mmCIF file of C-alpha atoms in Angstrom:
data_model
loop_
_atom_site.group_PDB
_atom_site.id
_atom_site.type_symbol
_atom_site.label_atom_id
_atom_site.label_comp_id
_atom_site.label_asym_id
_atom_site.label_seq_id
_atom_site.Cartn_x
_atom_site.Cartn_y
_atom_site.Cartn_z
ATOM 1 C CA UNK A 1 120.184 82.785 98.620
ATOM 2 C CA UNK A 2 117.946 85.900 97.635
ATOM 3 C CA UNK A 3 116.570 87.981 100.094
ATOM 4 C CA UNK A 4 113.032 90.664 98.914
ATOM 5 C CA UNK A 5 111.978 93.354 100.470
ATOM 6 C CA UNK A 6 109.451 95.147 99.966
ATOM 7 C CA UNK A 7 108.312 98.434 101.928
ATOM 8 C CA UNK A 8 105.932 101.812 100.843
ATOM 9 C CA UNK A 9 102.840 100.603 100.802
ATOM 10 C CA UNK A 10 99.508 102.110 102.532
ATOM 11 C CA UNK A 11 95.839 103.669 102.106
ATOM 12 C CA UNK A 12 95.291 106.199 99.390
ATOM 13 C CA UNK A 13 92.002 107.410 97.468
ATOM 14 C CA UNK A 14 91.696 107.304 94.323
ATOM 15 C CA UNK A 15 93.053 109.098 92.317
ATOM 16 C CA UNK A 16 95.474 109.613 94.163
ATOM 17 C CA UNK A 17 99.996 108.026 93.522
ATOM 18 C CA UNK A 18 102.034 105.943 95.257
ATOM 19 C CA UNK A 19 105.610 104.364 95.363
ATOM 20 C CA UNK A 20 106.953 101.114 96.197
ATOM 21 C CA UNK A 21 110.398 99.903 97.336
ATOM 22 C CA UNK A 22 111.585 95.872 96.746
ATOM 23 C CA UNK A 23 115.156 95.350 98.941
ATOM 24 C CA UNK A 24 117.798 93.363 97.147
ATOM 25 C CA UNK A 25 120.431 91.254 99.526
ATOM 26 C CA UNK A 26 122.802 88.518 99.260
ATOM 27 C CA UNK A 27 122.389 87.606 95.839
ATOM 28 C CA UNK A 28 125.157 87.324 93.183
ATOM 29 C CA UNK A 29 126.900 88.347 90.318
ATOM 30 C CA UNK A 30 124.570 87.138 87.958
ATOM 31 C CA UNK A 31 122.047 89.470 87.027
ATOM 32 C CA UNK A 32 118.507 88.735 88.269
ATOM 33 C CA UNK A 33 114.855 88.935 87.083
ATOM 34 C CA UNK A 34 112.864 90.797 89.251
ATOM 35 C CA UNK A 35 109.487 92.002 88.493
ATOM 36 C CA UNK A 36 106.003 92.959 91.365
ATOM 37 C CA UNK A 37 102.713 90.627 91.377
ATOM 38 C CA UNK A 38 99.987 91.602 93.565
ATOM 39 C CA UNK A 39 97.442 89.439 95.219
ATOM 40 C CA UNK A 40 93.535 90.808 96.136
ATOM 41 C CA UNK A 41 91.695 88.007 98.314
ATOM 42 C CA UNK A 42 90.587 85.457 97.120
ATOM 43 C CA UNK A 43 92.437 86.554 93.379
ATOM 44 C CA UNK A 44 95.560 84.771 92.555
ATOM 45 C CA UNK A 45 98.336 86.090 92.142
ATOM 46 C CA UNK A 46 98.414 88.897 89.739
ATOM 47 C CA UNK A 47 101.240 90.009 87.385
ATOM 48 C CA UNK A 48 102.102 93.335 86.777
ATOM 49 C CA UNK A 49 105.450 94.730 85.946
ATOM 50 C CA UNK A 50 109.044 92.823 84.694
ATOM 51 C CA UNK A 51 112.292 94.903 83.613
ATOM 52 C CA UNK A 52 114.886 92.984 82.259
ATOM 53 C CA UNK A 53 117.814 92.687 84.137
ATOM 54 C CA UNK A 54 119.805 92.599 80.514
ATOM 55 C CA UNK A 55 118.214 95.012 78.357
ATOM 56 C CA UNK A 56 115.953 97.435 80.268
ATOM 57 C CA UNK A 57 113.194 96.634 78.911
ATOM 58 C CA UNK A 58 109.648 96.351 80.844
ATOM 59 C CA UNK A 59 106.577 94.424 80.614
ATOM 60 C CA UNK A 60 102.883 95.536 82.283
ATOM 61 C CA UNK A 61 99.725 94.250 82.918
ATOM 62 C CA UNK A 62 97.274 95.407 80.157
ATOM 63 C CA UNK A 63 95.336 96.602 83.978
ATOM 64 C CA UNK A 64 97.828 98.659 84.515
ATOM 65 C CA UNK A 65 99.220 99.979 81.438
ATOM 66 C CA UNK A 66 99.949 103.588 81.647
ATOM 67 C CA UNK A 67 99.296 103.950 85.201
ATOM 68 C CA UNK A 68 102.637 102.200 86.789
ATOM 69 C CA UNK A 69 105.776 102.983 86.280
ATOM 70 C CA UNK A 70 108.633 99.892 87.531
ATOM 71 C CA UNK A 71 112.366 100.952 87.589
ATOM 72 C CA UNK A 72 115.590 99.537 89.438
ATOM 73 C CA UNK A 73 118.772 100.591 90.840
ATOM 74 C CA UNK A 74 121.340 98.230 90.568
ATOM 75 C CA UNK A 75 123.968 100.026 92.648
ATOM 76 C CA UNK A 76 121.382 99.927 95.410
ATOM 77 C CA UNK A 77 120.087 96.549 94.762
ATOM 78 C CA UNK A 78 116.588 98.584 94.902
ATOM 79 C CA UNK A 79 113.759 97.485 92.166
ATOM 80 C CA UNK A 80 111.100 100.275 92.643
ATOM 81 C CA UNK A 81 107.202 100.418 91.684
ATOM 82 C CA UNK A 82 105.105 104.318 91.104
ATOM 83 C CA UNK A 83 101.856 103.814 90.778
ATOM 84 C CA UNK A 84 99.864 106.799 89.483
ATOM 85 C CA UNK A 85 95.708 107.050 89.167
ATOM 86 C CA UNK A 86 95.328 104.489 91.925
ATOM 87 C CA UNK A 87 92.550 102.997 91.354
ATOM 88 C CA UNK A 88 89.854 100.348 94.179
ATOM 89 C CA UNK A 89 90.059 97.818 91.498
ATOM 90 C CA UNK A 90 94.238 98.218 92.877
ATOM 91 C CA UNK A 91 93.785 97.226 96.719
ATOM 92 C CA UNK A 92 96.024 94.626 96.727
ATOM 93 C CA UNK A 93 99.384 93.173 98.713
ATOM 94 C CA UNK A 94 102.537 93.733 96.500
ATOM 95 C CA UNK A 95 104.823 91.178 96.362
ATOM 96 C CA UNK A 96 108.393 91.723 95.078
ATOM 97 C CA UNK A 97 109.107 88.367 92.888
ATOM 98 C CA UNK A 98 113.652 87.606 91.934
ATOM 99 C CA UNK A 99 115.131 85.104 89.905
ATOM 100 C CA UNK A 100 118.767 84.397 88.086
ATOM 101 C CA UNK A 101 116.779 82.347 85.174
ATOM 102 C CA UNK A 102 116.517 82.822 82.385
ATOM 103 C CA UNK A 103 112.966 81.235 81.904
ATOM 104 C CA UNK A 104 111.278 84.279 83.366
ATOM 105 C CA UNK A 105 112.002 86.948 79.995
ATOM 106 C CA UNK A 106 109.615 84.342 78.110
ATOM 107 C CA UNK A 107 106.868 84.656 80.437
ATOM 108 C CA UNK A 108 107.345 87.734 82.858
ATOM 109 C CA UNK A 109 104.638 88.614 84.544
ATOM 110 C CA UNK A 110 104.166 84.750 85.175
ATOM 111 C CA UNK A 111 104.719 83.581 89.293
ATOM 112 C CA UNK A 112 106.260 80.105 88.235
ATOM 113 C CA UNK A 113 109.914 81.455 87.259
ATOM 114 C CA UNK A 114 110.462 83.273 90.276
ATOM 115 C CA UNK A 115 112.528 81.768 92.591
ATOM 116 C CA UNK A 116 112.416 84.226 95.383
ATOM 117 C CA UNK A 117 110.054 86.374 96.701
ATOM 118 C CA UNK A 118 108.965 89.092 99.585
ATOM 119 C CA UNK A 119 106.521 89.216 101.554
ATOM 120 C CA UNK A 120 104.813 91.704 100.712
ATOM 121 C CA UNK A 121 103.271 95.563 101.210
ATOM 122 C CA UNK A 122 99.904 96.428 101.941
ATOM 123 C CA UNK A 123 98.812 98.743 98.930
ATOM 124 C CA UNK A 124 95.206 100.198 99.721
ATOM 125 C CA UNK A 125 92.524 102.375 97.329
ATOM 126 C CA UNK A 126 89.125 103.325 98.484
#
């Protein structure tokens, strides 16, 4: 069973930057696809960024493209999201998600293929 723990959230002024991390544990040697999602109050869960475990390809929501950067360090079993030029509309709870299923690669910003979720870390932009 995969455990995911996010960290690094906080409050920042518009135009600022913030980096959040996700530590993964309890998984096997099988490739683990991982991504970031967010949910603002009263809004649906939104896929933010994805990085393939096989070829390093990335995918981003249009709303964060050219501002957010996803990366991973498999030696540390960690996933990162560098968020730049933050806007008030980026305010949300950010979740790390993971899955062994290759179906994730077909719809990487959709939540349904992901089996494992962290508890989330709050990002507030004012």
